[in-house]
Amino acid sequence: MTGQTWPLAAWGGWFAVVAVAAAAYALSAWRRRWAPWRWAVFASGCVFTLLAAWGLNNPLASMTGYTVALMALGQVVSPLLLLGFPLSARTAWHQGRNRVWAAWLLDPWVTFAVFVLLTLGANLPGVFNTALADALFSAPIGLLVMLAGLMAWAQLLDGSRAINRRWVAGIYGWALGLPMMVIAAVWVWSGHVLYTPYLDVLCIWNLSPLDDQHYAGLVMLVAGLPLQLRSAWLLIMPGGEGQDES
């Protein structure tokens, strides 16, 4: 099987999404005089988004590289983009006209269903094989993973969190990330290649398909640690809303 890459339209779509988001953020940050470090954090999230998109461009190059890209979108880009907004802005997402979309995107049960189902679905052999065989299929998967990551991390950050009690939010976050950690452990400890598109592909770095899968599992384990650590912080550290931010 030969590798495929995204057509120009897919690349244009990713650049357009990032450009629109950056422009809208810059306008709000300038009007409301947000701290410069938040500008930098949001900008770094935009840069990582495009770098991760490059990793999705050719899924058959390496399962490890593909996993790095997906985990970057869900577990690196997502918190960076959210932290680009101050506490007051995230709190406002639950107020006024924002309630129309917040009722869904910031609902903890909707978030749990979306994040867990996407984690399981995108990593089951049937769906995952399709994404690997068709590079274009990986573009919408990347967007969905980033959206699910934004929804998940919003439930772990002050202001955007819809769960009032911190210790409940901690347990929630731990349960949210558990399926991802289980899948990562299966990838690491499996004695055979789980995804057939890699069976006949020599991955970059001259790794065997099985070794590549093991490294992909390690990447997922490491990428899931920040979510678990944040959940543990909420669970064990007392305090009121907004104590984690200046």
PDB file of C-alpha atoms in Angstrom:
ATOM      1  CA  MET A   1       0.000   0.000   0.000  1.00  0.00           C
ATOM      2  CA  THR A   2       1.406   3.355  -0.939  1.00  0.00           C
ATOM      3  CA  GLY A   3       1.043   6.463   1.167  1.00  0.00           C
ATOM      4  CA  GLN A   4      -1.377   9.198   0.217  1.00  0.00           C
ATOM      5  CA  THR A   5      -1.284  12.846   1.146  1.00  0.00           C
ATOM      6  CA  TRP A   6      -3.865  15.563   1.465  1.00  0.00           C
ATOM      7  CA  PRO A   7      -5.012  17.502  -1.586  1.00  0.00           C
ATOM      8  CA  LEU A   8      -4.619  21.273  -1.620  1.00  0.00           C
ATOM      9  CA  ALA A   9      -8.260  21.756  -0.562  1.00  0.00           C
ATOM     10  CA  ALA A  10      -7.684  19.906   2.724  1.00  0.00           C
ATOM     11  CA  TRP A  11      -4.625  21.997   3.516  1.00  0.00           C
ATOM     12  CA  GLY A  12      -6.534  25.134   2.634  1.00  0.00           C
ATOM     13  CA  GLY A  13      -9.309  24.146   5.005  1.00  0.00           C
ATOM     14  CA  TRP A  14      -6.929  23.721   7.935  1.00  0.00           C
ATOM     15  CA  PHE A  15      -5.171  27.018   7.253  1.00  0.00           C
ATOM     16  CA  ALA A  16      -8.539  28.770   6.901  1.00  0.00           C
ATOM     17  CA  VAL A  17      -9.796  27.410  10.237  1.00  0.00           C
ATOM     18  CA  VAL A  18      -6.612  28.479  12.033  1.00  0.00           C
ATOM     19  CA  ALA A  19      -6.576  31.902  10.354  1.00  0.00           C
ATOM     20  CA  VAL A  20     -10.210  32.661  11.239  1.00  0.00           C
ATOM     21  CA  ALA A  21      -9.726  31.521  14.840  1.00  0.00           C
ATOM     22  CA  ALA A  22      -6.542  33.575  15.214  1.00  0.00           C
ATOM     23  CA  ALA A  23      -8.156  36.692  13.740  1.00  0.00           C
ATOM     24  CA  ALA A  24     -11.239  36.427  15.965  1.00  0.00           C
ATOM     25  CA  TYR A  25      -9.063  35.854  19.027  1.00  0.00           C
ATOM     26  CA  ALA A  26      -6.745  38.771  18.208  1.00  0.00           C
ATOM     27  CA  LEU A  27      -9.708  41.118  17.866  1.00  0.00           C
ATOM     28  CA  SER A  28     -11.157  40.090  21.233  1.00  0.00           C
ATOM     29  CA  ALA A  29      -7.773  40.143  22.978  1.00  0.00           C
ATOM     30  CA  TRP A  30      -6.982  43.623  21.642  1.00  0.00           C
ATOM     31  CA  ARG A  31     -10.370  45.082  22.591  1.00  0.00           C
ATOM     32  CA  ARG A  32     -10.370  43.622  26.087  1.00  0.00           C
ATOM     33  CA  ARG A  33      -6.655  44.113  26.765  1.00  0.00           C
ATOM     34  CA  TRP A  34      -5.856  40.529  27.652  1.00  0.00           C
ATOM     35  CA  ALA A  35      -2.403  39.783  29.036  1.00  0.00           C
ATOM     36  CA  PRO A  36       0.366  39.354  26.428  1.00  0.00           C
ATOM     37  CA  TRP A  37       1.264  35.918  27.757  1.00  0.00           C
ATOM     38  CA  ARG A  38      -2.219  34.730  26.828  1.00  0.00           C
ATOM     39  CA  TRP A  39      -1.644  35.958  23.279  1.00  0.00           C
ATOM     40  CA  ALA A  40       1.551  33.900  23.214  1.00  0.00           C
ATOM     41  CA  VAL A  41      -0.166  30.780  24.569  1.00  0.00           C
ATOM     42  CA  PHE A  42      -2.988  30.983  22.026  1.00  0.00           C
ATOM     43  CA  ALA A  43      -0.522  31.649  19.189  1.00  0.00           C
ATOM     44  CA  SER A  44       1.520  28.605  20.194  1.00  0.00           C
ATOM     45  CA  GLY A  45      -1.691  26.551  20.078  1.00  0.00           C
ATOM     46  CA  CYS A  46      -2.295  27.740  16.515  1.00  0.00           C
ATOM     47  CA  VAL A  47       1.255  26.830  15.502  1.00  0.00           C
ATOM     48  CA  PHE A  48       0.980  23.375  17.056  1.00  0.00           C
ATOM     49  CA  THR A  49      -2.310  22.899  15.214  1.00  0.00           C
ATOM     50  CA  LEU A  50      -0.632  23.341  11.832  1.00  0.00           C
ATOM     51  CA  LEU A  51       2.325  21.162  12.859  1.00  0.00           C
ATOM     52  CA  ALA A  52      -0.056  18.421  13.969  1.00  0.00           C
ATOM     53  CA  ALA A  53      -1.949  18.728  10.681  1.00  0.00           C
ATOM     54  CA  TRP A  54       1.315  18.004   8.891  1.00  0.00           C
ATOM     55  CA  GLY A  55       1.610  14.789  10.917  1.00  0.00           C
ATOM     56  CA  LEU A  56      -1.852  13.725   9.745  1.00  0.00           C
ATOM     57  CA  ASN A  57      -1.024  14.487   6.121  1.00  0.00           C
ATOM     58  CA  ASN A  58       0.449  11.022   5.439  1.00  0.00           C
ATOM     59  CA  PRO A  59      -0.929   8.529   7.979  1.00  0.00           C
ATOM     60  CA  LEU A  60       0.935   5.554   6.526  1.00  0.00           C
ATOM     61  CA  ALA A  61       4.344   7.112   7.138  1.00  0.00           C
ATOM     62  CA  SER A  62       4.252   5.959  10.757  1.00  0.00           C
ATOM     63  CA  MET A  63       1.646   4.978  13.329  1.00  0.00           C
ATOM     64  CA  THR A  64       3.755   6.758  15.941  1.00  0.00           C
ATOM     65  CA  GLY A  65       3.801   9.957  13.910  1.00  0.00           C
ATOM     66  CA  TYR A  66       0.065   9.711  13.297  1.00  0.00           C
ATOM     67  CA  THR A  67      -0.578   9.230  17.020  1.00  0.00           C
ATOM     68  CA  VAL A  68       1.690  12.165  17.906  1.00  0.00           C
ATOM     69  CA  ALA A  69      -0.382  14.369  15.603  1.00  0.00           C
ATOM     70  CA  LEU A  70      -3.734  13.267  17.027  1.00  0.00           C
ATOM     71  CA  MET A  71      -2.561  13.511  20.630  1.00  0.00           C
ATOM     72  CA  ALA A  72      -1.096  16.941  19.964  1.00  0.00           C
ATOM     73  CA  LEU A  73      -4.463  18.169  18.704  1.00  0.00           C
ATOM     74  CA  GLY A  74      -6.435  16.684  21.577  1.00  0.00           C
ATOM     75  CA  GLN A  75      -4.068  17.031  24.529  1.00  0.00           C
ATOM     76  CA  VAL A  76      -1.637  19.837  23.672  1.00  0.00           C
ATOM     77  CA  VAL A  77      -3.403  22.235  21.311  1.00  0.00           C
ATOM     78  CA  SER A  78      -6.702  22.117  23.220  1.00  0.00           C
ATOM     79  CA  PRO A  79      -5.470  23.320  26.645  1.00  0.00           C
ATOM     80  CA  LEU A  80      -3.209  25.912  25.017  1.00  0.00           C
ATOM     81  CA  LEU A  81      -6.090  27.440  23.078  1.00  0.00           C
ATOM     82  CA  LEU A  82      -8.323  27.477  26.156  1.00  0.00           C
ATOM     83  CA  LEU A  83      -5.650  28.997  28.398  1.00  0.00           C
ATOM     84  CA  GLY A  84      -5.352  31.800  25.880  1.00  0.00           C
ATOM     85  CA  PHE A  85      -8.666  33.059  27.283  1.00  0.00           C
ATOM     86  CA  PRO A  86      -8.685  34.671  30.754  1.00  0.00           C
ATOM     87  CA  LEU A  87     -10.910  33.340  33.500  1.00  0.00           C
ATOM     88  CA  SER A  88     -13.489  36.097  32.989  1.00  0.00           C
ATOM     89  CA  ALA A  89     -13.862  35.231  29.305  1.00  0.00           C
ATOM     90  CA  ARG A  90     -14.294  31.517  29.996  1.00  0.00           C
ATOM     91  CA  THR A  91     -16.868  32.265  32.693  1.00  0.00           C
ATOM     92  CA  ALA A  92     -18.832  34.389  30.202  1.00  0.00           C
ATOM     93  CA  TRP A  93     -19.283  31.316  27.996  1.00  0.00           C
ATOM     94  CA  HIS A  94     -21.994  30.169  30.403  1.00  0.00           C
ATOM     95  CA  GLN A  95     -23.834  33.486  30.333  1.00  0.00           C
ATOM     96  CA  GLY A  96     -26.170  35.414  28.045  1.00  0.00           C
ATOM     97  CA  ARG A  97     -26.433  34.354  24.424  1.00  0.00           C
ATOM     98  CA  ASN A  98     -23.481  31.998  24.818  1.00  0.00           C
ATOM     99  CA  ARG A  99     -25.793  29.595  26.615  1.00  0.00           C
ATOM    100  CA  VAL A 100     -27.192  28.533  23.235  1.00  0.00           C
ATOM    101  CA  TRP A 101     -23.999  26.692  22.316  1.00  0.00           C
ATOM    102  CA  ALA A 102     -22.630  26.209  25.837  1.00  0.00           C
ATOM    103  CA  ALA A 103     -25.645  24.061  26.707  1.00  0.00           C
ATOM    104  CA  TRP A 104     -24.133  21.433  24.409  1.00  0.00           C
ATOM    105  CA  LEU A 105     -20.413  22.038  24.053  1.00  0.00           C
ATOM    106  CA  LEU A 106     -19.880  22.779  27.759  1.00  0.00           C
ATOM    107  CA  ASP A 107     -22.254  20.152  29.100  1.00  0.00           C
ATOM    108  CA  PRO A 108     -20.208  17.545  31.021  1.00  0.00           C
ATOM    109  CA  TRP A 109     -22.349  14.593  29.944  1.00  0.00           C
ATOM    110  CA  VAL A 110     -22.311  15.563  26.289  1.00  0.00           C
ATOM    111  CA  THR A 111     -18.556  16.048  26.596  1.00  0.00           C
ATOM    112  CA  PHE A 112     -18.109  12.646  28.212  1.00  0.00           C
ATOM    113  CA  ALA A 113     -20.107  10.912  25.493  1.00  0.00           C
ATOM    114  CA  VAL A 114     -18.309  12.708  22.648  1.00  0.00           C
ATOM    115  CA  PHE A 115     -14.801  12.245  24.068  1.00  0.00           C
ATOM    116  CA  VAL A 116     -15.151   8.592  25.047  1.00  0.00           C
ATOM    117  CA  LEU A 117     -17.034   7.502  21.911  1.00  0.00           C
ATOM    118  CA  LEU A 118     -14.557   9.306  19.662  1.00  0.00           C
ATOM    119  CA  THR A 119     -11.601   7.857  21.576  1.00  0.00           C
ATOM    120  CA  LEU A 120     -12.960   4.351  21.179  1.00  0.00           C
ATOM    121  CA  GLY A 121     -14.274   4.782  17.652  1.00  0.00           C
ATOM    122  CA  ALA A 122     -11.221   6.475  16.179  1.00  0.00           C
ATOM    123  CA  ASN A 123      -8.936   3.778  17.583  1.00  0.00           C
ATOM    124  CA  LEU A 124     -10.932   0.667  16.765  1.00  0.00           C
ATOM    125  CA  PRO A 125      -9.407  -1.244  13.841  1.00  0.00           C
ATOM    126  CA  GLY A 126     -12.321  -0.599  11.471  1.00  0.00           C
ATOM    127  CA  VAL A 127     -12.351   3.201  11.661  1.00  0.00           C
ATOM    128  CA  PHE A 128      -8.627   3.522  12.248  1.00  0.00           C
ATOM    129  CA  ASN A 129      -7.799   1.388   9.218  1.00  0.00           C
ATOM    130  CA  THR A 130      -9.982   3.601   7.043  1.00  0.00           C
ATOM    131  CA  ALA A 131      -8.183   6.700   8.263  1.00  0.00           C
ATOM    132  CA  LEU A 132      -4.830   5.131   7.516  1.00  0.00           C
ATOM    133  CA  ALA A 133      -5.811   3.895   4.093  1.00  0.00           C
ATOM    134  CA  ASP A 134      -7.260   7.248   3.018  1.00  0.00           C
ATOM    135  CA  ALA A 135      -5.272  10.303   4.074  1.00  0.00           C
ATOM    136  CA  LEU A 136      -8.230  12.592   3.381  1.00  0.00           C
ATOM    137  CA  PHE A 137     -10.214  10.726   6.042  1.00  0.00           C
ATOM    138  CA  SER A 138      -7.666  11.779   8.665  1.00  0.00           C
ATOM    139  CA  ALA A 139      -8.412  15.496   8.178  1.00  0.00           C
ATOM    140  CA  PRO A 140     -11.946  15.449   9.650  1.00  0.00           C
ATOM    141  CA  ILE A 141     -10.822  12.987  12.325  1.00  0.00           C
ATOM    142  CA  GLY A 142      -8.188  15.505  13.385  1.00  0.00           C
ATOM    143  CA  LEU A 143     -10.783  18.264  13.652  1.00  0.00           C
ATOM    144  CA  LEU A 144     -13.092  16.046  15.697  1.00  0.00           C
ATOM    145  CA  VAL A 145     -10.260  15.046  18.031  1.00  0.00           C
ATOM    146  CA  MET A 146      -9.379  18.701  18.572  1.00  0.00           C
ATOM    147  CA  LEU A 147     -13.033  19.593  19.258  1.00  0.00           C
ATOM    148  CA  ALA A 148     -13.358  16.706  21.720  1.00  0.00           C
ATOM    149  CA  GLY A 149     -10.130  17.820  23.390  1.00  0.00           C
ATOM    150  CA  LEU A 150     -11.431  21.368  23.734  1.00  0.00           C
ATOM    151  CA  MET A 151     -14.658  20.096  25.276  1.00  0.00           C
ATOM    152  CA  ALA A 152     -12.792  17.804  27.679  1.00  0.00           C
ATOM    153  CA  TRP A 153     -10.257  20.366  28.848  1.00  0.00           C
ATOM    154  CA  ALA A 154     -12.992  22.986  29.258  1.00  0.00           C
ATOM    155  CA  GLN A 155     -14.421  20.759  32.005  1.00  0.00           C
ATOM    156  CA  LEU A 156     -11.071  20.782  33.831  1.00  0.00           C
ATOM    157  CA  LEU A 157     -10.364  24.521  33.740  1.00  0.00           C
ATOM    158  CA  ASP A 158     -11.882  27.147  36.008  1.00  0.00           C
ATOM    159  CA  GLY A 159     -14.546  29.309  34.455  1.00  0.00           C
ATOM    160  CA  SER A 160     -15.495  27.031  31.600  1.00  0.00           C
ATOM    161  CA  ARG A 161     -16.054  24.068  33.907  1.00  0.00           C
ATOM    162  CA  ALA A 162     -19.718  23.203  34.377  1.00  0.00           C
ATOM    163  CA  ILE A 163     -19.036  20.924  37.367  1.00  0.00           C
ATOM    164  CA  ASN A 164     -19.100  23.031  40.516  1.00  0.00           C
ATOM    165  CA  ARG A 165     -17.225  20.789  42.935  1.00  0.00           C
ATOM    166  CA  ARG A 166     -13.533  20.417  42.224  1.00  0.00           C
ATOM    167  CA  TRP A 167     -13.224  16.875  43.558  1.00  0.00           C
ATOM    168  CA  VAL A 168     -16.132  15.764  41.359  1.00  0.00           C
ATOM    169  CA  ALA A 169     -14.432  17.372  38.368  1.00  0.00           C
ATOM    170  CA  GLY A 170     -11.258  15.482  39.281  1.00  0.00           C
ATOM    171  CA  ILE A 171     -13.031  12.124  39.308  1.00  0.00           C
ATOM    172  CA  TYR A 172     -14.776  13.099  36.081  1.00  0.00           C
ATOM    173  CA  GLY A 173     -11.479  13.920  34.368  1.00  0.00           C
ATOM    174  CA  TRP A 174      -9.895  10.675  35.516  1.00  0.00           C
ATOM    175  CA  ALA A 175     -12.823   8.652  34.142  1.00  0.00           C
ATOM    176  CA  LEU A 176     -12.746  10.696  30.942  1.00  0.00           C
ATOM    177  CA  GLY A 177      -9.144   9.803  30.189  1.00  0.00           C
ATOM    178  CA  LEU A 178      -9.320   6.165  31.299  1.00  0.00           C
ATOM    179  CA  PRO A 179     -10.367   4.677  27.897  1.00  0.00           C
ATOM    180  CA  MET A 180      -7.471   6.468  26.206  1.00  0.00           C
ATOM    181  CA  MET A 181      -4.992   5.054  28.714  1.00  0.00           C
ATOM    182  CA  VAL A 182      -6.416   1.542  28.312  1.00  0.00           C
ATOM    183  CA  ILE A 183      -6.051   1.732  24.521  1.00  0.00           C
ATOM    184  CA  ALA A 184      -2.489   2.980  24.929  1.00  0.00           C
ATOM    185  CA  ALA A 185      -1.669   0.034  27.206  1.00  0.00           C
ATOM    186  CA  VAL A 186      -3.115  -2.403  24.644  1.00  0.00           C
ATOM    187  CA  TRP A 187      -0.933  -0.878  21.918  1.00  0.00           C
ATOM    188  CA  VAL A 188       2.171  -1.143  24.096  1.00  0.00           C
ATOM    189  CA  TRP A 189       1.657  -4.717  25.249  1.00  0.00           C
ATOM    190  CA  SER A 190       0.072  -6.271  22.159  1.00  0.00           C
ATOM    191  CA  GLY A 191       2.150  -9.022  20.576  1.00  0.00           C
ATOM    192  CA  HIS A 192       0.803  -8.493  17.065  1.00  0.00           C
ATOM    193  CA  VAL A 193      -0.012  -5.608  14.732  1.00  0.00           C
ATOM    194  CA  LEU A 194      -3.599  -4.490  15.295  1.00  0.00           C
ATOM    195  CA  TYR A 195      -4.036  -2.303  12.216  1.00  0.00           C
ATOM    196  CA  THR A 196      -3.719  -4.090   8.886  1.00  0.00           C
ATOM    197  CA  PRO A 197      -2.631  -1.118   6.718  1.00  0.00           C
ATOM    198  CA  TYR A 198       0.733  -1.207   8.517  1.00  0.00           C
ATOM    199  CA  LEU A 199       1.429  -4.874   7.870  1.00  0.00           C
ATOM    200  CA  ASP A 200       2.983  -4.237   4.437  1.00  0.00           C
ATOM    201  CA  VAL A 201       4.465  -0.812   5.162  1.00  0.00           C
ATOM    202  CA  LEU A 202       8.033  -0.107   6.226  1.00  0.00           C
ATOM    203  CA  CYS A 203       7.626   2.813   8.602  1.00  0.00           C
ATOM    204  CA  ILE A 204       9.983   5.745   8.826  1.00  0.00           C
ATOM    205  CA  TRP A 205      12.993   5.281  11.104  1.00  0.00           C
ATOM    206  CA  ASN A 206      13.044   1.676   9.757  1.00  0.00           C
ATOM    207  CA  LEU A 207      10.835   0.488  12.604  1.00  0.00           C
ATOM    208  CA  SER A 208       8.903  -2.721  12.221  1.00  0.00           C
ATOM    209  CA  PRO A 209       5.106  -2.264  12.256  1.00  0.00           C
ATOM    210  CA  LEU A 210       4.914  -3.890  15.703  1.00  0.00           C
ATOM    211  CA  ASP A 211       7.620  -1.663  17.194  1.00  0.00           C
ATOM    212  CA  ASP A 212       5.955   1.352  15.615  1.00  0.00           C
ATOM    213  CA  GLN A 213       2.688   0.367  17.294  1.00  0.00           C
ATOM    214  CA  HIS A 214       4.436  -0.007  20.660  1.00  0.00           C
ATOM    215  CA  TYR A 215       5.955   3.460  20.380  1.00  0.00           C
ATOM    216  CA  ALA A 216       2.554   4.849  19.389  1.00  0.00           C
ATOM    217  CA  GLY A 217       1.137   3.418  22.602  1.00  0.00           C
ATOM    218  CA  LEU A 218       3.884   5.070  24.627  1.00  0.00           C
ATOM    219  CA  VAL A 219       3.107   8.379  22.931  1.00  0.00           C
ATOM    220  CA  MET A 220      -0.543   8.065  23.885  1.00  0.00           C
ATOM    221  CA  LEU A 221       0.339   7.198  27.480  1.00  0.00           C
ATOM    222  CA  VAL A 222       2.593  10.232  27.810  1.00  0.00           C
ATOM    223  CA  ALA A 223       0.105  12.533  26.057  1.00  0.00           C
ATOM    224  CA  GLY A 224      -2.642  11.430  28.449  1.00  0.00           C
ATOM    225  CA  LEU A 225      -0.631  12.287  31.575  1.00  0.00           C
ATOM    226  CA  PRO A 226      -1.431  16.053  31.664  1.00  0.00           C
ATOM    227  CA  LEU A 227      -5.152  15.300  31.702  1.00  0.00           C
ATOM    228  CA  GLN A 228      -4.659  12.773  34.505  1.00  0.00           C
ATOM    229  CA  LEU A 229      -2.428  15.153  36.471  1.00  0.00           C
ATOM    230  CA  ARG A 230      -4.910  18.008  36.128  1.00  0.00           C
ATOM    231  CA  SER A 231      -7.670  15.698  37.303  1.00  0.00           C
ATOM    232  CA  ALA A 232      -5.577  14.662  40.310  1.00  0.00           C
ATOM    233  CA  TRP A 233      -4.924  18.340  41.124  1.00  0.00           C
ATOM    234  CA  LEU A 234      -8.638  19.079  41.139  1.00  0.00           C
ATOM    235  CA  LEU A 235      -9.286  16.006  43.240  1.00  0.00           C
ATOM    236  CA  ILE A 236      -6.757  16.577  46.012  1.00  0.00           C
ATOM    237  CA  MET A 237      -6.220  20.350  46.127  1.00  0.00           C
ATOM    238  CA  PRO A 238      -8.886  22.354  47.969  1.00  0.00           C
ATOM    239  CA  GLY A 239      -9.833  25.860  46.943  1.00  0.00           C
ATOM    240  CA  GLY A 240     -12.401  28.021  45.253  1.00  0.00           C
ATOM    241  CA  GLU A 241     -13.127  28.864  41.670  1.00  0.00           C
ATOM    242  CA  GLY A 242     -10.268  30.607  39.913  1.00  0.00           C
ATOM    243  CA  GLN A 243      -7.542  29.771  42.432  1.00  0.00           C
ATOM    244  CA  ASP A 244      -5.406  28.206  39.711  1.00  0.00           C
ATOM    245  CA  GLU A 245      -5.041  31.443  37.770  1.00  0.00           C
ATOM    246  CA  SER A 246      -3.869  34.960  38.394  1.00  0.00           C
TER     247      SER A 246
END
